[in-house]
């Protein structure tokens, strides 16, 4: 079987005019019999060290000459950086599913669930905008809310407003993005403990597991590792350090579906909970993460996949949808999504 590869660098405006656009890479593989498969990897220099342009350049440099040779595409995976590998790994899963008439979740051992509960990522300010977004999410059946950390007072007021509005039924999360010192983290957590948060994500900077462990030991709120959770070996290190009780699994730093599934297995072996989260991807990347979440043996709560509404456009003909607080696993083979070629052309950012 011969394959051709096309790499599309996209720039997609956000609905929030103050937010930078999402820059992402779509990889399209086409077989000699016309079967088309897709993958995605979103740029995130602050998270995995590569912007979308670098991912696109790597794929363009490596894939065409390799696919013209005799090596199977799967042998290329380890030659790529994790973000570039993600795009190819997802596309190869999509291709295998399409050729066998199976969903990707079926290839992963079968879905444990066909509906995956999602959280709402809320704007941090102004508070009126946050409350309006939370009400709309609640009306769609979403009961888990996540905000990005700001100042101690702003965090407390925002989370208290959500707790007052929805009561004990709501699950609340705070993402510090590694911005706190250990002492600051412990102080802020003590302030937030009465609000009964589900977890606090990455309270201290990546690479400081001793500090994370100190915070986790002194915290009355569960700690989740995000930026530190990049691959199966990292999950083992987090477990050994007792640095977190929950692992946030993202496909791009993990190298795609294969790496994400390995992270889930290691986390389960180590007794850690998991949630699967996207990178503000299009429906291609979200679908890949959704299949992983559907195939996971267990999840520690709602997944961070309900972010399509943050984008002004999507690149598939039928964007994924949320129904009663959950994202539905597509029925079609592979990822279950089909590229919208008009949208792809309009969103293309160039070389």
mmCIF file of C-alpha atoms in Angstrom, residues 13-343:
data_model
loop_
_atom_site.group_PDB
_atom_site.id
_atom_site.type_symbol
_atom_site.label_atom_id
_atom_site.label_comp_id
_atom_site.label_asym_id
_atom_site.label_seq_id
_atom_site.Cartn_x
_atom_site.Cartn_y
_atom_site.Cartn_z
ATOM 1 C CA UNK A 13 -9.623 32.539 15.375
ATOM 2 C CA UNK A 14 -11.152 32.167 18.829
ATOM 3 C CA UNK A 15 -14.617 33.436 19.713
ATOM 4 C CA UNK A 16 -12.996 35.534 22.431
ATOM 5 C CA UNK A 17 -11.457 38.392 20.431
ATOM 6 C CA UNK A 18 -8.840 38.867 23.134
ATOM 7 C CA UNK A 19 -7.559 35.306 22.866
ATOM 8 C CA UNK A 20 -4.842 34.356 20.393
ATOM 9 C CA UNK A 21 -5.910 32.069 17.540
ATOM 10 C CA UNK A 22 -5.409 28.346 17.771
ATOM 11 C CA UNK A 23 -2.555 27.222 15.533
ATOM 12 C CA UNK A 24 -2.733 23.572 14.661
ATOM 13 C CA UNK A 25 -1.542 21.035 12.103
ATOM 14 C CA UNK A 26 -3.762 18.667 10.157
ATOM 15 C CA UNK A 27 -2.100 15.673 8.501
ATOM 16 C CA UNK A 28 -3.991 13.996 5.669
ATOM 17 C CA UNK A 29 -2.901 10.553 4.452
ATOM 18 C CA UNK A 30 -4.261 9.139 1.204
ATOM 19 C CA UNK A 31 -3.781 5.557 0.028
ATOM 20 C CA UNK A 32 -3.370 4.540 -3.578
ATOM 21 C CA UNK A 33 -6.982 3.286 -3.556
ATOM 22 C CA UNK A 34 -8.280 6.681 -2.391
ATOM 23 C CA UNK A 35 -8.823 6.006 1.315
ATOM 24 C CA UNK A 36 -8.269 9.226 3.290
ATOM 25 C CA UNK A 37 -7.240 9.412 6.947
ATOM 26 C CA UNK A 38 -6.492 12.413 9.143
ATOM 27 C CA UNK A 39 -4.552 13.344 12.242
ATOM 28 C CA UNK A 40 -3.944 16.521 14.196
ATOM 29 C CA UNK A 41 -1.405 18.047 16.557
ATOM 30 C CA UNK A 42 -1.872 21.490 18.056
ATOM 31 C CA UNK A 43 1.029 23.830 18.691
ATOM 32 C CA UNK A 44 1.795 24.686 22.311
ATOM 33 C CA UNK A 45 5.324 25.981 22.789
ATOM 34 C CA UNK A 46 4.737 26.633 26.494
ATOM 35 C CA UNK A 47 3.494 23.072 27.018
ATOM 36 C CA UNK A 48 5.471 20.717 24.777
ATOM 37 C CA UNK A 49 8.056 23.111 23.329
ATOM 38 C CA UNK A 50 6.823 23.294 19.717
ATOM 39 C CA UNK A 51 4.583 25.711 17.883
ATOM 40 C CA UNK A 52 2.420 24.547 15.008
ATOM 41 C CA UNK A 53 4.885 25.838 12.423
ATOM 42 C CA UNK A 54 7.662 23.643 13.807
ATOM 43 C CA UNK A 55 5.381 20.600 13.841
ATOM 44 C CA UNK A 56 4.376 21.221 10.222
ATOM 45 C CA UNK A 57 7.988 21.673 9.103
ATOM 46 C CA UNK A 58 9.062 18.438 10.771
ATOM 47 C CA UNK A 59 6.257 16.452 9.163
ATOM 48 C CA UNK A 60 6.990 17.925 5.721
ATOM 49 C CA UNK A 61 10.688 17.166 6.029
ATOM 50 C CA UNK A 62 10.314 13.585 7.259
ATOM 51 C CA UNK A 63 7.155 12.114 5.753
ATOM 52 C CA UNK A 64 7.278 12.584 1.955
ATOM 53 C CA UNK A 65 10.710 11.010 1.378
ATOM 54 C CA UNK A 66 9.971 8.271 3.917
ATOM 55 C CA UNK A 67 6.591 7.405 2.423
ATOM 56 C CA UNK A 68 8.209 7.197 -1.011
ATOM 57 C CA UNK A 69 10.499 4.491 0.323
ATOM 58 C CA UNK A 70 9.754 0.983 1.470
ATOM 59 C CA UNK A 71 9.570 1.493 5.233
ATOM 60 C CA UNK A 72 6.032 1.154 6.636
ATOM 61 C CA UNK A 73 4.643 4.420 8.083
ATOM 62 C CA UNK A 74 4.529 2.967 11.595
ATOM 63 C CA UNK A 75 8.344 2.673 11.577
ATOM 64 C CA UNK A 76 8.567 6.452 11.208
ATOM 65 C CA UNK A 77 6.868 7.204 14.503
ATOM 66 C CA UNK A 78 9.952 7.017 16.713
ATOM 67 C CA UNK A 79 11.882 9.301 14.359
ATOM 68 C CA UNK A 80 9.469 12.132 15.083
ATOM 69 C CA UNK A 81 9.173 14.446 18.067
ATOM 70 C CA UNK A 82 6.127 13.646 20.242
ATOM 71 C CA UNK A 83 3.945 16.489 18.827
ATOM 72 C CA UNK A 84 4.723 15.519 15.214
ATOM 73 C CA UNK A 85 4.389 11.837 16.090
ATOM 74 C CA UNK A 86 0.927 12.606 17.449
ATOM 75 C CA UNK A 87 -0.366 13.750 14.060
ATOM 76 C CA UNK A 88 0.971 10.637 12.299
ATOM 77 C CA UNK A 89 -0.077 8.229 15.038
ATOM 78 C CA UNK A 90 -3.642 9.578 15.018
ATOM 79 C CA UNK A 91 -3.804 9.441 11.216
ATOM 80 C CA UNK A 92 -2.538 5.839 11.181
ATOM 81 C CA UNK A 93 -5.189 4.829 13.720
ATOM 82 C CA UNK A 94 -7.813 6.568 11.595
ATOM 83 C CA UNK A 95 -6.532 4.780 8.497
ATOM 84 C CA UNK A 96 -6.522 1.364 10.146
ATOM 85 C CA UNK A 97 -10.053 1.880 11.421
ATOM 86 C CA UNK A 98 -11.339 3.011 8.050
ATOM 87 C CA UNK A 99 -9.740 0.073 6.253
ATOM 88 C CA UNK A 100 -11.176 -2.430 8.740
ATOM 89 C CA UNK A 101 -14.549 -0.731 9.130
ATOM 90 C CA UNK A 102 -13.968 -0.223 12.857
ATOM 91 C CA UNK A 103 -13.984 2.765 15.170
ATOM 92 C CA UNK A 104 -10.645 3.734 16.693
ATOM 93 C CA UNK A 105 -12.097 2.912 20.126
ATOM 94 C CA UNK A 106 -12.739 -0.634 18.847
ATOM 95 C CA UNK A 107 -9.077 -0.883 17.851
ATOM 96 C CA UNK A 108 -8.158 0.123 21.406
ATOM 97 C CA UNK A 109 -9.989 -2.819 22.948
ATOM 98 C CA UNK A 110 -13.544 -1.555 22.619
ATOM 99 C CA UNK A 111 -15.266 1.454 24.167
ATOM 100 C CA UNK A 112 -16.100 1.270 27.863
ATOM 101 C CA UNK A 113 -18.485 4.157 27.249
ATOM 102 C CA UNK A 114 -19.983 5.886 24.206
ATOM 103 C CA UNK A 115 -20.682 9.116 26.097
ATOM 104 C CA UNK A 116 -17.817 10.992 27.762
ATOM 105 C CA UNK A 117 -18.723 13.681 30.286
ATOM 106 C CA UNK A 118 -16.926 16.972 29.640
ATOM 107 C CA UNK A 119 -16.059 19.998 31.736
ATOM 108 C CA UNK A 120 -16.602 23.622 30.795
ATOM 109 C CA UNK A 121 -13.510 25.835 30.604
ATOM 110 C CA UNK A 122 -14.746 29.215 31.826
ATOM 111 C CA UNK A 123 -13.357 32.696 31.230
ATOM 112 C CA UNK A 124 -11.723 33.992 34.371
ATOM 113 C CA UNK A 125 -12.874 37.596 34.052
ATOM 114 C CA UNK A 126 -15.026 39.546 34.142
ATOM 115 C CA UNK A 127 -17.083 37.545 36.602
ATOM 116 C CA UNK A 128 -20.299 38.344 34.745
ATOM 117 C CA UNK A 129 -18.944 36.665 31.602
ATOM 118 C CA UNK A 130 -17.849 33.646 33.617
ATOM 119 C CA UNK A 131 -21.273 33.278 35.218
ATOM 120 C CA UNK A 132 -23.041 33.629 31.879
ATOM 121 C CA UNK A 133 -20.803 30.941 30.338
ATOM 122 C CA UNK A 134 -21.363 28.684 33.341
ATOM 123 C CA UNK A 135 -25.150 29.058 33.125
ATOM 124 C CA UNK A 136 -25.105 28.164 29.429
ATOM 125 C CA UNK A 137 -22.944 25.112 30.123
ATOM 126 C CA UNK A 138 -25.230 24.036 32.959
ATOM 127 C CA UNK A 139 -28.226 24.256 30.628
ATOM 128 C CA UNK A 140 -26.387 21.836 28.308
ATOM 129 C CA UNK A 141 -26.005 19.376 31.157
ATOM 130 C CA UNK A 142 -22.384 20.193 32.020
ATOM 131 C CA UNK A 143 -21.772 20.085 35.741
ATOM 132 C CA UNK A 144 -17.973 20.343 35.957
ATOM 133 C CA UNK A 145 -16.333 23.760 35.681
ATOM 134 C CA UNK A 146 -12.683 24.709 35.348
ATOM 135 C CA UNK A 147 -11.090 28.129 35.595
ATOM 136 C CA UNK A 148 -7.531 29.291 35.057
ATOM 137 C CA UNK A 149 -5.913 30.785 38.125
ATOM 138 C CA UNK A 150 -5.577 34.550 38.488
ATOM 139 C CA UNK A 151 -5.024 36.276 41.839
ATOM 140 C CA UNK A 152 -5.902 34.545 45.127
ATOM 141 C CA UNK A 153 -8.883 36.842 45.676
ATOM 142 C CA UNK A 154 -10.127 36.468 42.094
ATOM 143 C CA UNK A 155 -9.864 32.671 42.229
ATOM 144 C CA UNK A 156 -11.734 32.498 45.513
ATOM 145 C CA UNK A 157 -14.510 34.856 44.416
ATOM 146 C CA UNK A 158 -15.017 33.112 41.087
ATOM 147 C CA UNK A 159 -15.152 29.642 42.599
ATOM 148 C CA UNK A 160 -17.359 30.792 45.458
ATOM 149 C CA UNK A 161 -19.755 32.352 42.957
ATOM 150 C CA UNK A 162 -19.972 29.035 41.084
ATOM 151 C CA UNK A 163 -20.509 27.104 44.314
ATOM 152 C CA UNK A 164 -23.284 29.472 45.385
ATOM 153 C CA UNK A 165 -24.916 29.346 41.966
ATOM 154 C CA UNK A 166 -24.963 25.567 41.490
ATOM 155 C CA UNK A 167 -24.552 24.227 45.013
ATOM 156 C CA UNK A 168 -22.923 20.941 45.921
ATOM 157 C CA UNK A 169 -23.875 19.358 42.584
ATOM 158 C CA UNK A 170 -21.198 21.277 40.711
ATOM 159 C CA UNK A 171 -17.639 19.970 40.435
ATOM 160 C CA UNK A 172 -15.051 22.744 40.473
ATOM 161 C CA UNK A 173 -11.469 22.701 39.190
ATOM 162 C CA UNK A 174 -8.688 25.274 39.238
ATOM 163 C CA UNK A 175 -5.701 25.207 36.888
ATOM 164 C CA UNK A 176 -2.623 27.005 38.213
ATOM 165 C CA UNK A 177 -0.542 26.211 35.091
ATOM 166 C CA UNK A 178 2.519 25.761 37.292
ATOM 167 C CA UNK A 179 2.546 29.411 38.362
ATOM 168 C CA UNK A 180 2.679 29.074 42.160
ATOM 169 C CA UNK A 181 5.573 28.564 44.524
ATOM 170 C CA UNK A 182 5.134 25.676 46.982
ATOM 171 C CA UNK A 183 4.500 28.019 49.918
ATOM 172 C CA UNK A 184 2.063 30.076 47.866
ATOM 173 C CA UNK A 185 0.302 26.914 46.711
ATOM 174 C CA UNK A 186 -0.237 25.674 50.248
ATOM 175 C CA UNK A 187 -1.512 29.058 51.376
ATOM 176 C CA UNK A 188 -3.909 29.387 48.451
ATOM 177 C CA UNK A 189 -5.144 25.826 48.833
ATOM 178 C CA UNK A 190 -5.992 26.424 52.491
ATOM 179 C CA UNK A 191 -8.100 29.397 51.407
ATOM 180 C CA UNK A 192 -9.904 27.296 48.787
ATOM 181 C CA UNK A 193 -10.519 24.144 50.842
ATOM 182 C CA UNK A 194 -13.986 25.243 52.100
ATOM 183 C CA UNK A 195 -15.173 25.394 48.467
ATOM 184 C CA UNK A 196 -14.731 21.623 48.011
ATOM 185 C CA UNK A 197 -12.787 21.599 44.739
ATOM 186 C CA UNK A 198 -12.491 18.382 42.736
ATOM 187 C CA UNK A 199 -8.794 19.053 42.138
ATOM 188 C CA UNK A 200 -6.150 21.713 41.539
ATOM 189 C CA UNK A 201 -4.120 21.242 38.377
ATOM 190 C CA UNK A 202 -0.329 21.669 38.245
ATOM 191 C CA UNK A 203 0.110 24.041 41.200
ATOM 192 C CA UNK A 204 3.903 24.375 40.798
ATOM 193 C CA UNK A 205 6.263 24.565 37.842
ATOM 194 C CA UNK A 206 6.954 21.545 35.674
ATOM 195 C CA UNK A 207 10.047 19.545 36.607
ATOM 196 C CA UNK A 208 9.780 20.109 40.347
ATOM 197 C CA UNK A 209 8.160 16.906 41.551
ATOM 198 C CA UNK A 210 9.554 17.279 45.052
ATOM 199 C CA UNK A 211 7.714 20.585 45.345
ATOM 200 C CA UNK A 212 4.571 19.011 43.880
ATOM 201 C CA UNK A 213 4.831 16.190 46.409
ATOM 202 C CA UNK A 214 5.189 18.667 49.260
ATOM 203 C CA UNK A 215 2.073 20.480 48.106
ATOM 204 C CA UNK A 216 0.149 17.236 47.609
ATOM 205 C CA UNK A 217 1.071 16.043 51.103
ATOM 206 C CA UNK A 218 -0.132 19.275 52.692
ATOM 207 C CA UNK A 219 -3.213 19.806 50.573
ATOM 208 C CA UNK A 220 -6.807 19.112 51.492
ATOM 209 C CA UNK A 221 -7.650 19.204 47.778
ATOM 210 C CA UNK A 222 -6.495 16.514 45.325
ATOM 211 C CA UNK A 223 -3.619 17.528 43.034
ATOM 212 C CA UNK A 224 -3.555 16.771 39.301
ATOM 213 C CA UNK A 225 -0.395 16.687 37.193
ATOM 214 C CA UNK A 226 -0.680 18.233 33.734
ATOM 215 C CA UNK A 227 2.521 19.781 32.363
ATOM 216 C CA UNK A 228 4.556 17.141 34.235
ATOM 217 C CA UNK A 229 2.495 14.306 32.703
ATOM 218 C CA UNK A 230 4.039 13.932 29.242
ATOM 219 C CA UNK A 231 4.531 10.184 28.727
ATOM 220 C CA UNK A 232 4.353 6.820 30.554
ATOM 221 C CA UNK A 233 7.771 7.285 32.177
ATOM 222 C CA UNK A 234 6.681 10.674 33.511
ATOM 223 C CA UNK A 235 3.560 9.071 35.015
ATOM 224 C CA UNK A 236 5.781 6.561 36.811
ATOM 225 C CA UNK A 237 7.954 9.367 38.174
ATOM 226 C CA UNK A 238 4.900 11.278 39.398
ATOM 227 C CA UNK A 239 3.612 8.171 41.151
ATOM 228 C CA UNK A 240 6.980 7.407 42.740
ATOM 229 C CA UNK A 241 7.240 10.953 44.068
ATOM 230 C CA UNK A 242 3.631 10.964 45.335
ATOM 231 C CA UNK A 243 3.329 14.256 43.487
ATOM 232 C CA UNK A 244 -0.280 13.915 42.339
ATOM 233 C CA UNK A 245 -3.287 11.634 42.582
ATOM 234 C CA UNK A 246 -4.664 12.473 39.128
ATOM 235 C CA UNK A 247 -2.968 12.480 35.720
ATOM 236 C CA UNK A 248 -4.128 14.760 32.899
ATOM 237 C CA UNK A 249 -3.578 12.890 29.623
ATOM 238 C CA UNK A 250 -3.051 14.929 26.440
ATOM 239 C CA UNK A 251 -2.323 13.340 23.099
ATOM 240 C CA UNK A 252 0.091 15.860 21.594
ATOM 241 C CA UNK A 253 2.858 15.649 24.242
ATOM 242 C CA UNK A 254 2.202 11.907 24.596
ATOM 243 C CA UNK A 255 2.937 11.290 20.915
ATOM 244 C CA UNK A 256 -0.645 10.454 19.981
ATOM 245 C CA UNK A 257 -3.156 7.729 20.752
ATOM 246 C CA UNK A 258 -0.519 5.052 21.399
ATOM 247 C CA UNK A 259 1.296 7.147 23.983
ATOM 248 C CA UNK A 260 -1.926 8.296 25.632
ATOM 249 C CA UNK A 261 -3.154 4.722 26.049
ATOM 250 C CA UNK A 262 0.190 3.771 27.579
ATOM 251 C CA UNK A 263 -0.145 6.647 30.037
ATOM 252 C CA UNK A 264 -3.605 5.428 31.019
ATOM 253 C CA UNK A 265 -2.290 1.912 31.629
ATOM 254 C CA UNK A 266 0.636 3.069 33.757
ATOM 255 C CA UNK A 267 -1.585 5.416 35.767
ATOM 256 C CA UNK A 268 -4.004 2.573 36.480
ATOM 257 C CA UNK A 269 -1.137 0.297 37.557
ATOM 258 C CA UNK A 270 0.106 3.003 39.934
ATOM 259 C CA UNK A 271 -3.333 3.687 41.404
ATOM 260 C CA UNK A 272 -3.667 7.167 39.894
ATOM 261 C CA UNK A 273 -6.863 8.614 38.456
ATOM 262 C CA UNK A 274 -6.943 10.015 34.924
ATOM 263 C CA UNK A 275 -8.804 12.540 32.822
ATOM 264 C CA UNK A 276 -8.279 13.031 29.078
ATOM 265 C CA UNK A 277 -7.948 16.598 27.843
ATOM 266 C CA UNK A 278 -7.487 18.315 24.491
ATOM 267 C CA UNK A 279 -5.341 21.262 23.454
ATOM 268 C CA UNK A 280 -8.163 23.429 22.005
ATOM 269 C CA UNK A 281 -8.007 21.251 18.907
ATOM 270 C CA UNK A 282 -10.446 20.977 16.033
ATOM 271 C CA UNK A 283 -12.878 18.056 15.880
ATOM 272 C CA UNK A 284 -10.058 15.906 14.442
ATOM 273 C CA UNK A 285 -7.895 16.122 17.568
ATOM 274 C CA UNK A 286 -10.898 16.103 19.889
ATOM 275 C CA UNK A 287 -12.221 12.959 18.186
ATOM 276 C CA UNK A 288 -8.876 11.216 18.727
ATOM 277 C CA UNK A 289 -8.902 12.140 22.435
ATOM 278 C CA UNK A 290 -12.563 11.138 22.672
ATOM 279 C CA UNK A 291 -11.802 7.630 21.407
ATOM 280 C CA UNK A 292 -9.011 7.358 23.996
ATOM 281 C CA UNK A 293 -11.360 8.518 26.762
ATOM 282 C CA UNK A 294 -14.036 6.089 25.565
ATOM 283 C CA UNK A 295 -11.559 3.194 25.696
ATOM 284 C CA UNK A 296 -10.124 4.064 29.130
ATOM 285 C CA UNK A 297 -10.873 1.498 31.817
ATOM 286 C CA UNK A 298 -11.797 4.264 34.254
ATOM 287 C CA UNK A 299 -11.869 8.052 34.375
ATOM 288 C CA UNK A 300 -11.522 10.258 37.441
ATOM 289 C CA UNK A 301 -14.140 12.739 36.237
ATOM 290 C CA UNK A 302 -15.253 14.822 33.293
ATOM 291 C CA UNK A 303 -12.746 15.218 30.468
ATOM 292 C CA UNK A 304 -11.480 18.493 29.018
ATOM 293 C CA UNK A 305 -12.828 17.903 25.513
ATOM 294 C CA UNK A 306 -15.686 20.410 25.347
ATOM 295 C CA UNK A 307 -13.613 23.209 23.823
ATOM 296 C CA UNK A 308 -14.914 23.353 20.251
ATOM 297 C CA UNK A 309 -17.135 26.309 21.138
ATOM 298 C CA UNK A 310 -13.978 28.334 21.821
ATOM 299 C CA UNK A 311 -13.200 28.292 18.074
ATOM 300 C CA UNK A 312 -14.976 30.281 15.373
ATOM 301 C CA UNK A 313 -14.647 27.479 12.813
ATOM 302 C CA UNK A 314 -14.099 23.755 12.609
ATOM 303 C CA UNK A 315 -12.534 21.676 9.841
ATOM 304 C CA UNK A 316 -14.941 18.736 9.667
ATOM 305 C CA UNK A 317 -18.263 18.372 7.930
ATOM 306 C CA UNK A 318 -20.107 17.382 11.102
ATOM 307 C CA UNK A 319 -18.456 18.802 14.231
ATOM 308 C CA UNK A 320 -18.638 16.706 17.367
ATOM 309 C CA UNK A 321 -21.514 17.570 19.670
ATOM 310 C CA UNK A 322 -22.295 17.687 23.347
ATOM 311 C CA UNK A 323 -25.569 16.204 24.546
ATOM 312 C CA UNK A 324 -26.665 16.341 28.187
ATOM 313 C CA UNK A 325 -23.173 17.196 29.372
ATOM 314 C CA UNK A 326 -21.375 14.479 27.431
ATOM 315 C CA UNK A 327 -19.594 14.222 24.098
ATOM 316 C CA UNK A 328 -20.879 11.417 21.902
ATOM 317 C CA UNK A 329 -18.517 8.908 20.324
ATOM 318 C CA UNK A 330 -18.918 9.081 16.511
ATOM 319 C CA UNK A 331 -20.410 6.017 14.844
ATOM 320 C CA UNK A 332 -18.326 6.001 11.660
ATOM 321 C CA UNK A 333 -15.131 4.025 11.063
ATOM 322 C CA UNK A 334 -11.784 5.378 12.187
ATOM 323 C CA UNK A 335 -12.106 8.667 14.014
ATOM 324 C CA UNK A 336 -15.603 9.095 12.602
ATOM 325 C CA UNK A 337 -14.999 12.592 11.197
ATOM 326 C CA UNK A 338 -14.620 13.843 7.624
ATOM 327 C CA UNK A 339 -12.640 16.924 6.611
ATOM 328 C CA UNK A 340 -14.499 19.959 5.295
ATOM 329 C CA UNK A 341 -12.220 20.907 2.402
ATOM 330 C CA UNK A 342 -13.665 24.424 2.080
ATOM 331 C CA UNK A 343 -12.967 25.178 5.740
#
